[in-house]
mmCIF file of C-alpha atoms and ligand atoms in Angstrom:
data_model
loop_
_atom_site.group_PDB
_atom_site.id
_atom_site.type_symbol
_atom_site.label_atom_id
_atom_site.label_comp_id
_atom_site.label_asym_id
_atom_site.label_seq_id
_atom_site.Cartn_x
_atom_site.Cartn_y
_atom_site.Cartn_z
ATOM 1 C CA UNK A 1 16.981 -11.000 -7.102
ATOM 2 C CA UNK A 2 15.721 -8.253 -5.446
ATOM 3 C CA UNK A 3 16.146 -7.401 -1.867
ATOM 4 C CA UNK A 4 13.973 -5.578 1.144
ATOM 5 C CA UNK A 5 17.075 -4.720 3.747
ATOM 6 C CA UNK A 6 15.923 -3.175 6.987
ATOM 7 C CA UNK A 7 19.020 -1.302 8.770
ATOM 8 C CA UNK A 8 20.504 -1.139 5.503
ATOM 9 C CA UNK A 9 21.988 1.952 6.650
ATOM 10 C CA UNK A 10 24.149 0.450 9.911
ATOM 11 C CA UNK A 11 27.548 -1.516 9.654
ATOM 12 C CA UNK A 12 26.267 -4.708 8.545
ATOM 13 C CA UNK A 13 23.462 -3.584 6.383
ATOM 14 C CA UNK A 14 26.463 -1.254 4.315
ATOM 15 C CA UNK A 15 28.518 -4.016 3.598
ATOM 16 C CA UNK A 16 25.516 -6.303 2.290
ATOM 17 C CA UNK A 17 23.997 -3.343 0.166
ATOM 18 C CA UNK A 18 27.703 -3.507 -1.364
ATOM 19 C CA UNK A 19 28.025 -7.019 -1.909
ATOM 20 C CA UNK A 20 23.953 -6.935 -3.460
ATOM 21 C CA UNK A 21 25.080 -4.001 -5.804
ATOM 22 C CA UNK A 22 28.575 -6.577 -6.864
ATOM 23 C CA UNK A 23 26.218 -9.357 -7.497
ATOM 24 C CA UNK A 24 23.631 -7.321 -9.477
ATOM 25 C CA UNK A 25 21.139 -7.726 -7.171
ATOM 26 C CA UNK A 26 18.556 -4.773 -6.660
ATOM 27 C CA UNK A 27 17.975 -3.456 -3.197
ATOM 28 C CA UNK A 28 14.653 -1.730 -1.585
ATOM 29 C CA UNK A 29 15.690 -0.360 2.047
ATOM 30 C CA UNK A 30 13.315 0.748 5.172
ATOM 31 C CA UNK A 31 14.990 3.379 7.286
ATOM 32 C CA UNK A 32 13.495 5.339 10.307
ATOM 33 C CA UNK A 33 15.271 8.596 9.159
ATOM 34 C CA UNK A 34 14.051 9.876 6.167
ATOM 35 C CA UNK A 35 16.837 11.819 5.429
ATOM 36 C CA UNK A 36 18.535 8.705 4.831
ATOM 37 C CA UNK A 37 16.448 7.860 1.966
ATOM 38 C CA UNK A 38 17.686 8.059 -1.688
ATOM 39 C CA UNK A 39 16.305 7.012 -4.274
ATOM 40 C CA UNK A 40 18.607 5.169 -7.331
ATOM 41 C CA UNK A 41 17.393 2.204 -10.087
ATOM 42 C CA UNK A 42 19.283 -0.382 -7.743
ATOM 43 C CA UNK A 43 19.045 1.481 -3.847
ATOM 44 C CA UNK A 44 15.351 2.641 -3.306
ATOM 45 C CA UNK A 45 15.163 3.988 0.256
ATOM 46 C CA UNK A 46 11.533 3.526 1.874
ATOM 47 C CA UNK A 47 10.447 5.421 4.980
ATOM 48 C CA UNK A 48 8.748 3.207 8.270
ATOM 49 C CA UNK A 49 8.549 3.718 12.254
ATOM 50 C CA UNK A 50 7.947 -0.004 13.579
ATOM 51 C CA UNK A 51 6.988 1.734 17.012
ATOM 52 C CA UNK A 52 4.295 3.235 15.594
ATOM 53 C CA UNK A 53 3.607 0.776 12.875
ATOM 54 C CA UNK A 54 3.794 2.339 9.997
ATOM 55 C CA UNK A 55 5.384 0.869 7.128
ATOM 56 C CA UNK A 56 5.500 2.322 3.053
ATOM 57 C CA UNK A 57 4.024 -0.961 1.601
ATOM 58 C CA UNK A 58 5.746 0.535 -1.630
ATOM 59 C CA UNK A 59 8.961 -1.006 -0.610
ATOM 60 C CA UNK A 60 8.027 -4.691 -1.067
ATOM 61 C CA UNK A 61 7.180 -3.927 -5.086
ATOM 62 C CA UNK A 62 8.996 -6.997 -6.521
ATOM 63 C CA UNK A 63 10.680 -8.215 -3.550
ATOM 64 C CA UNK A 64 11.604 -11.948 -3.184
ATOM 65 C CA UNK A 65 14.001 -11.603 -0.185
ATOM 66 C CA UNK A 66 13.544 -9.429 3.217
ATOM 67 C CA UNK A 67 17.330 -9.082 5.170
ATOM 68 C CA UNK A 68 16.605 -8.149 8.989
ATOM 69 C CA UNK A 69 18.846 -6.047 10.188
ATOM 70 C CA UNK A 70 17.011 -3.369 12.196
ATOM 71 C CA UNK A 71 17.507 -2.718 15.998
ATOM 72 C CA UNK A 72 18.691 -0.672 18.322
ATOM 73 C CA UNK A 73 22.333 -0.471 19.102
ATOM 74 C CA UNK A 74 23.704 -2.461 22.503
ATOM 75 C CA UNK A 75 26.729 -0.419 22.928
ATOM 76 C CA UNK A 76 24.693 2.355 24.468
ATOM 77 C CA UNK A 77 24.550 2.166 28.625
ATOM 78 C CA UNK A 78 21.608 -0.847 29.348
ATOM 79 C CA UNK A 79 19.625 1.178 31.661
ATOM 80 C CA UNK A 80 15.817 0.003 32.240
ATOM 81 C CA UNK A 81 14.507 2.386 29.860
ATOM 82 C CA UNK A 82 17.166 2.147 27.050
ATOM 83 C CA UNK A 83 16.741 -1.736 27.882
ATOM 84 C CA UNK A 84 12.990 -1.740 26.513
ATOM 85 C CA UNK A 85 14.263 -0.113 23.825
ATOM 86 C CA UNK A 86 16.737 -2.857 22.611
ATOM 87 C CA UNK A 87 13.958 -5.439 22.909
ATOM 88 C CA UNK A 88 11.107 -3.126 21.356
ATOM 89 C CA UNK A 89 12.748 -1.336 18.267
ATOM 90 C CA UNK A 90 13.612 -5.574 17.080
ATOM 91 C CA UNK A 91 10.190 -6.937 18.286
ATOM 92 C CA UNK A 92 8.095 -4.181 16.976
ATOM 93 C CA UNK A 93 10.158 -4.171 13.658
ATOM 94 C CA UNK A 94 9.515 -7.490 12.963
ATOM 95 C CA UNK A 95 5.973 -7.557 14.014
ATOM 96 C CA UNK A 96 5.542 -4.498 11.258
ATOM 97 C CA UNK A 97 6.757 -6.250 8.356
ATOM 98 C CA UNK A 98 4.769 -9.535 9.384
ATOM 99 C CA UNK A 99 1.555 -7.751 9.516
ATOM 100 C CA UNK A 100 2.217 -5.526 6.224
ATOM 101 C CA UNK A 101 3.087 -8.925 5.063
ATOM 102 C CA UNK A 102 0.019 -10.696 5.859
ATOM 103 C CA UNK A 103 -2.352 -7.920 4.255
ATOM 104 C CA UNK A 104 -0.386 -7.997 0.874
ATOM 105 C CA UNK A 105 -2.677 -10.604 -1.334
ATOM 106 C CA UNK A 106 0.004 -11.223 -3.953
ATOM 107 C CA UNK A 107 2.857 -10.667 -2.384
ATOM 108 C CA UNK A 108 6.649 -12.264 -3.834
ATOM 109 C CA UNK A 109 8.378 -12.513 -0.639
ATOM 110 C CA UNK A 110 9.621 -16.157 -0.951
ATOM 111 C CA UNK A 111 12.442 -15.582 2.406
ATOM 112 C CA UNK A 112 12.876 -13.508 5.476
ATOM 113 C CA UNK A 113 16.529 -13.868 6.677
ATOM 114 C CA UNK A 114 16.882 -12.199 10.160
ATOM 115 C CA UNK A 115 20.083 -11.042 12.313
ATOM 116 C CA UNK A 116 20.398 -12.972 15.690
ATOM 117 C CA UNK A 117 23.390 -12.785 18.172
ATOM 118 C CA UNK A 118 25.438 -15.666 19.369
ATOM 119 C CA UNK A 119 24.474 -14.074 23.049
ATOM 120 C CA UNK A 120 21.997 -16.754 23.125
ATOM 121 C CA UNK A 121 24.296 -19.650 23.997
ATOM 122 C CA UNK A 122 25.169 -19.635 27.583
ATOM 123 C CA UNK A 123 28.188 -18.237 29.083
ATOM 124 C CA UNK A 124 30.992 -20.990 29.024
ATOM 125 C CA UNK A 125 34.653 -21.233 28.475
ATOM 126 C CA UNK A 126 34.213 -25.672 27.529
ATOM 127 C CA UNK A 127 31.027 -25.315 25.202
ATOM 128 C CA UNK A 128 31.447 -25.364 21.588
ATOM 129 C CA UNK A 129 28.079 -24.733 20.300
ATOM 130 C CA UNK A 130 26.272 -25.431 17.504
ATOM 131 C CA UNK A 131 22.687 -24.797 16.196
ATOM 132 C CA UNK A 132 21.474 -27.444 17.900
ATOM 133 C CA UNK A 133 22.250 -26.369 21.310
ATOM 134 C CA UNK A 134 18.848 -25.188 22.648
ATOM 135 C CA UNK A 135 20.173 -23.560 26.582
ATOM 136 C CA UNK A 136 19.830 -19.630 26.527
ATOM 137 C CA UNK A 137 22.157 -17.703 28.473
ATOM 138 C CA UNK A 138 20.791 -16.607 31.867
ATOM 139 C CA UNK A 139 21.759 -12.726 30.482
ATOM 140 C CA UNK A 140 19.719 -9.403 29.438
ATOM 141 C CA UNK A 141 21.104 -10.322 26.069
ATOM 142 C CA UNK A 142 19.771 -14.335 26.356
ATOM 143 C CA UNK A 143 16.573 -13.004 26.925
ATOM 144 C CA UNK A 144 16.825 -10.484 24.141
ATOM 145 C CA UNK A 145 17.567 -13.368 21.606
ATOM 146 C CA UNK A 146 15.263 -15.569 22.706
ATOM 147 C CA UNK A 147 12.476 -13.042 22.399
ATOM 148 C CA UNK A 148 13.753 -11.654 19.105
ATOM 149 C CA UNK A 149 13.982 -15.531 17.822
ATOM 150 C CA UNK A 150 10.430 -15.992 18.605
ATOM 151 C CA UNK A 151 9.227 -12.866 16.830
ATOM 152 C CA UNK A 152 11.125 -14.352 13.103
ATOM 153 C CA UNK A 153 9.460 -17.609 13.680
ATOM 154 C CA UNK A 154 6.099 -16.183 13.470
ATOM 155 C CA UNK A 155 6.840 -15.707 10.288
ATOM 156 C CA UNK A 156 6.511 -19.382 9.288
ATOM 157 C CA UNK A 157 3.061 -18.974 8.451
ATOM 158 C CA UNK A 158 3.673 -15.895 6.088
ATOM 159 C CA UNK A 159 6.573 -16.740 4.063
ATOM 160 C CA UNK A 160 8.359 -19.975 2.995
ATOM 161 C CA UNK A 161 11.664 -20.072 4.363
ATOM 162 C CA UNK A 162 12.431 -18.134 7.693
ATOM 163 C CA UNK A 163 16.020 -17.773 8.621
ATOM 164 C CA UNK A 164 17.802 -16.530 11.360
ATOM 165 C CA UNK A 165 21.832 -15.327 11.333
ATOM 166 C CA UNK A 166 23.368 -15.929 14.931
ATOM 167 C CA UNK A 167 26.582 -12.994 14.601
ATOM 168 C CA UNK A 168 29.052 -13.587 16.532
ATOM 169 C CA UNK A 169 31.377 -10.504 16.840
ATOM 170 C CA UNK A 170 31.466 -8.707 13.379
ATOM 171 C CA UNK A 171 35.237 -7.654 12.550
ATOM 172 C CA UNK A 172 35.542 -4.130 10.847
ATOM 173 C CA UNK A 173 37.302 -1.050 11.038
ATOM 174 C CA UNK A 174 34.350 0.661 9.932
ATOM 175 C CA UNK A 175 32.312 0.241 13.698
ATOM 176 C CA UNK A 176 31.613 -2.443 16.107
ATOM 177 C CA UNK A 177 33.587 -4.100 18.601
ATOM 178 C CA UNK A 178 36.768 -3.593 16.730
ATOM 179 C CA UNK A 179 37.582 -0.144 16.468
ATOM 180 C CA UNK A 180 36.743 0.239 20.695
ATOM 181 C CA UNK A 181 39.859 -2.927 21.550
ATOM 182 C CA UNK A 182 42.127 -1.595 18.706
ATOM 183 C CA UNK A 183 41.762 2.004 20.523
ATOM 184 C CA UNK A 184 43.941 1.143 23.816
ATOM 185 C CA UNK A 185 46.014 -0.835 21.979
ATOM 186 C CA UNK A 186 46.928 1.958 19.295
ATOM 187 C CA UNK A 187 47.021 4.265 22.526
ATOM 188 C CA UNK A 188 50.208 1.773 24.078
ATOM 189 C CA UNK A 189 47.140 1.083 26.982
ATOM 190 C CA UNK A 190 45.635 -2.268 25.945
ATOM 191 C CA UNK A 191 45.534 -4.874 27.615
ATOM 192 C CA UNK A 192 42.945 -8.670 27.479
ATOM 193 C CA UNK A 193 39.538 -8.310 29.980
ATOM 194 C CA UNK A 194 39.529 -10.585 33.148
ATOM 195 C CA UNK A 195 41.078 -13.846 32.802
ATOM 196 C CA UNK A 196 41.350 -13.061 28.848
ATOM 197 C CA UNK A 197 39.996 -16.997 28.719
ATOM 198 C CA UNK A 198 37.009 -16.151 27.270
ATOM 199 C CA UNK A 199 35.703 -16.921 23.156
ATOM 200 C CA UNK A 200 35.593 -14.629 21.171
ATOM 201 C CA UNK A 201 33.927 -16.367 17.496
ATOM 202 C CA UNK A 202 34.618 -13.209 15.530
ATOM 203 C CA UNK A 203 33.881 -13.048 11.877
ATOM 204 C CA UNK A 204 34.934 -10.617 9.215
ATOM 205 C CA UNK A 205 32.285 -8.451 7.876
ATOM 206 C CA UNK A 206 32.638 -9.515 4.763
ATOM 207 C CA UNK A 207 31.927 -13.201 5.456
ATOM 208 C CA UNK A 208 29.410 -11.892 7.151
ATOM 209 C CA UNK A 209 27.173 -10.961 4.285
ATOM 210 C CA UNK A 210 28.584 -13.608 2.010
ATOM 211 C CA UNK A 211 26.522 -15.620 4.344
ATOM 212 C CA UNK A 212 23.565 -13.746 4.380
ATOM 213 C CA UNK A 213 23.449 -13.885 0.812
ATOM 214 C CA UNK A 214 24.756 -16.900 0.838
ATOM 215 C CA UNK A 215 21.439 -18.272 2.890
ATOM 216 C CA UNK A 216 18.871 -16.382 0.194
ATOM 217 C CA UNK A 217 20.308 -17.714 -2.631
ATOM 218 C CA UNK A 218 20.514 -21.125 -1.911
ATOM 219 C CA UNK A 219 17.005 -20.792 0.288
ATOM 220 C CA UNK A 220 17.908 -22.070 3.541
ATOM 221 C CA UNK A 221 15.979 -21.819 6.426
ATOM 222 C CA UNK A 222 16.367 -22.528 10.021
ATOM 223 C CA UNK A 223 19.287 -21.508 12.707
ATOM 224 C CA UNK A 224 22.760 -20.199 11.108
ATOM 225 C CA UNK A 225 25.869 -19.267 13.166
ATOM 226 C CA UNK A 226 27.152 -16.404 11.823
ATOM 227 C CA UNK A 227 30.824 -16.648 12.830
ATOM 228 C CA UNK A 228 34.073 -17.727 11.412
ATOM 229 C CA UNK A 229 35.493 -21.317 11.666
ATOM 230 C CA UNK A 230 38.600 -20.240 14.418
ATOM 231 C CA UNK A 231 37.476 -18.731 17.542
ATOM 232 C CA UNK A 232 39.969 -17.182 19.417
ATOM 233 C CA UNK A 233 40.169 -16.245 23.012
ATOM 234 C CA UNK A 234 40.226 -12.428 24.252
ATOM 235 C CA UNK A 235 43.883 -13.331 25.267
ATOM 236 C CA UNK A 236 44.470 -13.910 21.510
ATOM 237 C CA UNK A 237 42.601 -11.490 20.228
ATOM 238 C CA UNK A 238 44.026 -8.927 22.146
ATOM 239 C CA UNK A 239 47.804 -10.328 21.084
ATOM 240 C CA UNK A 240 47.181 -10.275 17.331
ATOM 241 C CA UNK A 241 45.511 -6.596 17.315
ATOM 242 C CA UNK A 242 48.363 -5.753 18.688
ATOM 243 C CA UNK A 243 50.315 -7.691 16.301
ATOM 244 C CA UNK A 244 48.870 -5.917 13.482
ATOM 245 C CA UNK A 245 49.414 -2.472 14.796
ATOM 246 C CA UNK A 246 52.732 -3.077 15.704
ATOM 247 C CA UNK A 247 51.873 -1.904 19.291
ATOM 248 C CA UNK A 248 53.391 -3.667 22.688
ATOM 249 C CA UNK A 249 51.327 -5.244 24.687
ATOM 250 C CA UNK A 250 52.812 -5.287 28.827
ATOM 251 C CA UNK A 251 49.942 -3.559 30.544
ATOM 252 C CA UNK A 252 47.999 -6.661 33.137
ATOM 253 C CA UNK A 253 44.222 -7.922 32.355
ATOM 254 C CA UNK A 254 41.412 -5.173 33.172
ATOM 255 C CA UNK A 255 39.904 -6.975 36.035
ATOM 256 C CA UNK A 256 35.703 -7.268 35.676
ATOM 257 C CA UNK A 257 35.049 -5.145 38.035
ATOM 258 C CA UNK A 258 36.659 -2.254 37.249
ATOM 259 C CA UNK A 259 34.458 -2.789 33.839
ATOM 260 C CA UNK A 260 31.831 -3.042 35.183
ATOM 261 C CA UNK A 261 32.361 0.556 37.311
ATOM 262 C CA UNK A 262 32.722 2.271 33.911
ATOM 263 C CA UNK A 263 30.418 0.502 31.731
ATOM 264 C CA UNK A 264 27.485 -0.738 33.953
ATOM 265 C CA UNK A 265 25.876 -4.551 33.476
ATOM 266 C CA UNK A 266 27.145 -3.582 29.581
ATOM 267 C CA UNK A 267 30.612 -4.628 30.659
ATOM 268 C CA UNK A 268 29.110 -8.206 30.176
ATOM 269 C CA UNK A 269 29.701 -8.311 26.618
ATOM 270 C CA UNK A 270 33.604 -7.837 26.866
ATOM 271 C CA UNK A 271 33.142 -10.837 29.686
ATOM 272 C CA UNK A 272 31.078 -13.750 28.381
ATOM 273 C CA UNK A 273 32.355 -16.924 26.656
ATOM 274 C CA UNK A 274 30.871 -18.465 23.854
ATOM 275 C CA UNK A 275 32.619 -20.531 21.417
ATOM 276 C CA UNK A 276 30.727 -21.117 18.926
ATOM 277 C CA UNK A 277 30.737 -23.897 15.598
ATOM 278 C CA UNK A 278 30.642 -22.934 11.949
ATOM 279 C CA UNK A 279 30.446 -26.376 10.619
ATOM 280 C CA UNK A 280 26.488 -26.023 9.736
ATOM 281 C CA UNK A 281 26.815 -23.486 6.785
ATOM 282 C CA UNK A 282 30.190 -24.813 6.117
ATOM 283 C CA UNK A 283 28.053 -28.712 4.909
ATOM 284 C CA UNK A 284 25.647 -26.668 3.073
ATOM 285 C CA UNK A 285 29.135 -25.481 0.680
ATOM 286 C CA UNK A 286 29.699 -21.877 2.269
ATOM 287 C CA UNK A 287 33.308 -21.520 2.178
ATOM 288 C CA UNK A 288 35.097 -18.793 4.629
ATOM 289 C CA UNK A 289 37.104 -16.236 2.632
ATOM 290 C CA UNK A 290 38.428 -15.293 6.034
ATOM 291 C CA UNK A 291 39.878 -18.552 8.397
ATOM 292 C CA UNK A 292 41.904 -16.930 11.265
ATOM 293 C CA UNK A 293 42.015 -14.333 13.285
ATOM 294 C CA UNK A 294 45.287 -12.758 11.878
ATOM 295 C CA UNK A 295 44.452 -12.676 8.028
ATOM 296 C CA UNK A 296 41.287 -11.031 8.835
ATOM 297 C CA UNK A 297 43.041 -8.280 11.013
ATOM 298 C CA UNK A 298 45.562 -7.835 8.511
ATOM 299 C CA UNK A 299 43.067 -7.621 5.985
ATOM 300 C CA UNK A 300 40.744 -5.047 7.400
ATOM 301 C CA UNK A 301 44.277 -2.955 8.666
ATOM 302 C CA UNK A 302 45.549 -2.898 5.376
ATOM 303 C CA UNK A 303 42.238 -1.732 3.580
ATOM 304 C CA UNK A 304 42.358 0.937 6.705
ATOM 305 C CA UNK A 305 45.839 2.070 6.103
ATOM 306 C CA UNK A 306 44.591 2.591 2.123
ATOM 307 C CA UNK A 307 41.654 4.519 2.807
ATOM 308 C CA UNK A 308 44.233 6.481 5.127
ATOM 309 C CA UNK A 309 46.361 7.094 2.130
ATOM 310 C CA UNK A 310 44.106 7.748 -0.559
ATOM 311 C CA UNK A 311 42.034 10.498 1.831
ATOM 312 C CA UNK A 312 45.514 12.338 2.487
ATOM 313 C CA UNK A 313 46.585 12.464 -0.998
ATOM 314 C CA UNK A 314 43.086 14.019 -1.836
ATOM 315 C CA UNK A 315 44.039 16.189 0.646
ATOM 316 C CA UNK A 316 47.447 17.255 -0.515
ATOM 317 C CA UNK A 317 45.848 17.761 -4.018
ATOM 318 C CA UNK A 318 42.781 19.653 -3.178
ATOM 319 C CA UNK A 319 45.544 21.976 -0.911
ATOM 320 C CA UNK A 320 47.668 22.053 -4.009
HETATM 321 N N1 LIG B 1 27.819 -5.827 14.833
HETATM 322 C C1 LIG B 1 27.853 -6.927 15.600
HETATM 323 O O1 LIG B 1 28.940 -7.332 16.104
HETATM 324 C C2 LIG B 1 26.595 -7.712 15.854
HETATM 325 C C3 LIG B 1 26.682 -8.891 16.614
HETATM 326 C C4 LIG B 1 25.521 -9.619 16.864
HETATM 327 C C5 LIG B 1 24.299 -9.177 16.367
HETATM 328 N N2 LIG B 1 24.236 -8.034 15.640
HETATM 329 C C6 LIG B 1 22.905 -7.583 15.169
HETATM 330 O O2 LIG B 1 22.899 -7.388 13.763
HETATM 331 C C7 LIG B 1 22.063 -6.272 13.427
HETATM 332 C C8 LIG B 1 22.854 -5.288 12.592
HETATM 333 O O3 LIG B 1 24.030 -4.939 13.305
HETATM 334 P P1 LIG B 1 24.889 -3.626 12.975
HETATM 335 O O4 LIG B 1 26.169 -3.771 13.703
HETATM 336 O O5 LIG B 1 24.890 -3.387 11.513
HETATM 337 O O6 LIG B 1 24.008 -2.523 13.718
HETATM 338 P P2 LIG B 1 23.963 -0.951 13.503
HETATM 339 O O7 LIG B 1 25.160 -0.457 12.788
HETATM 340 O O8 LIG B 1 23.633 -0.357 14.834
HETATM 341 O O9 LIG B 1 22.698 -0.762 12.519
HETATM 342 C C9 LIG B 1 21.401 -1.112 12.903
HETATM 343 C C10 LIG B 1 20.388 -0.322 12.092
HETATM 344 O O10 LIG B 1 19.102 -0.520 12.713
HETATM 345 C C11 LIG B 1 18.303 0.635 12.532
HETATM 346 N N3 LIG B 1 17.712 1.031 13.815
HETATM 347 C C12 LIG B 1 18.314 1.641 14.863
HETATM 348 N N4 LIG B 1 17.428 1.864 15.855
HETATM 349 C C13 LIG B 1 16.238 1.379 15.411
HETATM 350 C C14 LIG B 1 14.929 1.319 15.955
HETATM 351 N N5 LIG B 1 14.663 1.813 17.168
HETATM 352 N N6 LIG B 1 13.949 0.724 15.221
HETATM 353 C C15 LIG B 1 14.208 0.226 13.994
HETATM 354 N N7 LIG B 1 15.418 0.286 13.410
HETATM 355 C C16 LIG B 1 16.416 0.844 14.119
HETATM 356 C C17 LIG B 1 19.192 1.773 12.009
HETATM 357 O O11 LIG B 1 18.829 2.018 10.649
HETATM 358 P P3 LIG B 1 17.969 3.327 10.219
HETATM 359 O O12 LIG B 1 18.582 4.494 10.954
HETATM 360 O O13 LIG B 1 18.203 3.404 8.748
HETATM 361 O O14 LIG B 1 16.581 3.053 10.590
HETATM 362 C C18 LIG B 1 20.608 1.175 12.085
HETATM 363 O O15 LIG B 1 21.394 1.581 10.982
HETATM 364 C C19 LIG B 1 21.597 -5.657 14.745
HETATM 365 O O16 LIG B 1 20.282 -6.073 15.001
HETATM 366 C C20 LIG B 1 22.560 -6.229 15.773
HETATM 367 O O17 LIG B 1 21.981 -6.401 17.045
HETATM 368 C C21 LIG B 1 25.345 -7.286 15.366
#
């Protein structure tokens, strides 16, 4: 199989190049830096700027799968402007693939699998969601799903199976939510956000892009959740980071407000509820290598703790 990933180079898109290269599979990337590209037998980097349109058609040479990965971060401030620019840089990449797409007469793209967010489903600490559910949550981020949702189904008249990944909130120590809780907590400061009641339907990286590949291989289309089968609340969450780091935990909640003073209408991400089903890809045979919240912590700690060890000990020798 061979593979078009687009944000190839961000948190997700690293582990799933990693997982391709395991498996055998050849990957073609699109990046909007060129000095990311390289260029190796099975990691071909391909240069495009989706606001402008432009696209090397190169990069879809004996393609069967596109991954969609690409858009601006959301952990930057939401101001108006940088707000258009969350929606845009996932609309307009979409919308440049589909119409390079469309002009290829022989192309081999057989499945577009694209990222979503969970943020769709609407704030609530009794929902447990599934696919199915069809409410969007009255948020910036509802309407940024929704909108990015509709842009992958326009593929359905240019490829045969269109998929979309709903992530829930990736687990890594590499970037994401993870690394910004565990800080505090390392720091003897942490402490759970409002009433802590809230879902959190994590998922290690790692099952991450199992599922992902997971999806192209077995050629599924439709709406995924992309989240582990336990989701915990911030309450627990919180508990078992701490857990892990062997850090105390006697600091009270960080009321919203005070959030929302440091982070803007951002803060809403460390606020909303959504608890959210795995079953779906579970009856099509994925199985989870990751099941609760504390093996994955422990997991991704331990692997942290290694890299720790092995960089200091190439320290010591290079010193030496
Ligand atoms: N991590 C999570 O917890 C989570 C949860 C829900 C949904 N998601 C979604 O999953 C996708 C991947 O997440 P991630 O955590 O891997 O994100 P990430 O680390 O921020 O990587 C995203 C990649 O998108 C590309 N990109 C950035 N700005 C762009 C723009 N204006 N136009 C086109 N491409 C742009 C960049 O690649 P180049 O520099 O190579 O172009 C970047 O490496 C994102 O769309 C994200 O919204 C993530």
């Amino acid at each position: 199989m061979k593979v078009l990933i687009t944000g190839a180079t961000g948190l997700i898109g690293g582990e799933l190049v990693s997982q391709c290269h395991r498996k055998g599979y050849e990957v073609n990337y699109l990046t909007t830096s060129k000095e990311k590209i390289v260029s190796e037998p099975n990691y071909k980097g391909f240069h495009w700027n989706p606001d402008k349109k432009e696209i090397d058609t190169d990069c879809f040479s004996g393609v069967s799968v596109i991954i969609n990965l690409a858009g601006a971060s959301i952990s930057e401030r939401w101001t108006s402007s940088y707000k258009k620019v969350i929606i845009e840089s996932r609309i307009n990449s979409l919308q440049t693939l589909r119409q390079s797409i469309n002009k290829l007469p022989n192309h081999t793209i057989n499945a577009i699998i694209s990222a979503s967010a969970i943020g769709i489903y609407p704030d609530s600490t009794t929902n447990y969601y599934s696919e199915e559910d069809s409410g969007v949550d009255d948020s910036f981020l509802g309407e940024v799903v929704e909108i990015w949702e509709k842009e992958v189904d326009t593929f359905n008249n240019s490829v045969p199976n269109v998929a979309k990944v709903r992530i829930g909130l990736v687990m890594s120590s590499d970037g994401g939510a993870l690394p910004e809780i565990a800080k505090p907590i390392k720091n003897y400061v942490g402490a759970a956000f409002g009433s802590g009641e809230q879902w959190q339907s994590w998922i290690h990286i790692s099952d991450l892009a199992r599922i992902f590949l997971f999806v192209a291989e077995n050629e599924l289309s439709g709406i995924y959740n992309g989240v582990g089968p336990n989701p915990v609340t911030n309450n627990k969450l919180v508990k078992e980071i701490a857990k892990v780091l062997d850090r105390p935990l006697f600091l009270p909640n960080i009321p919203e407000f005070m959030m929302k003073l440091i982070l803007g209408e951002m803060s809403y991400i460390l606020f909303a509820s959504q608890r959210v089903s795995s079953k779906k890809i579970e009856e099509e045979g994925f199985v989870f290598k990751f099941q609760n919240i504390c093996g994955a912590l422990e997991a991704i700690y331990e692997k942290e703790n290694k890299d720790e060890t092995i960089t200091s000990d190439l320290n010591k020798e290079y010193i030496s």
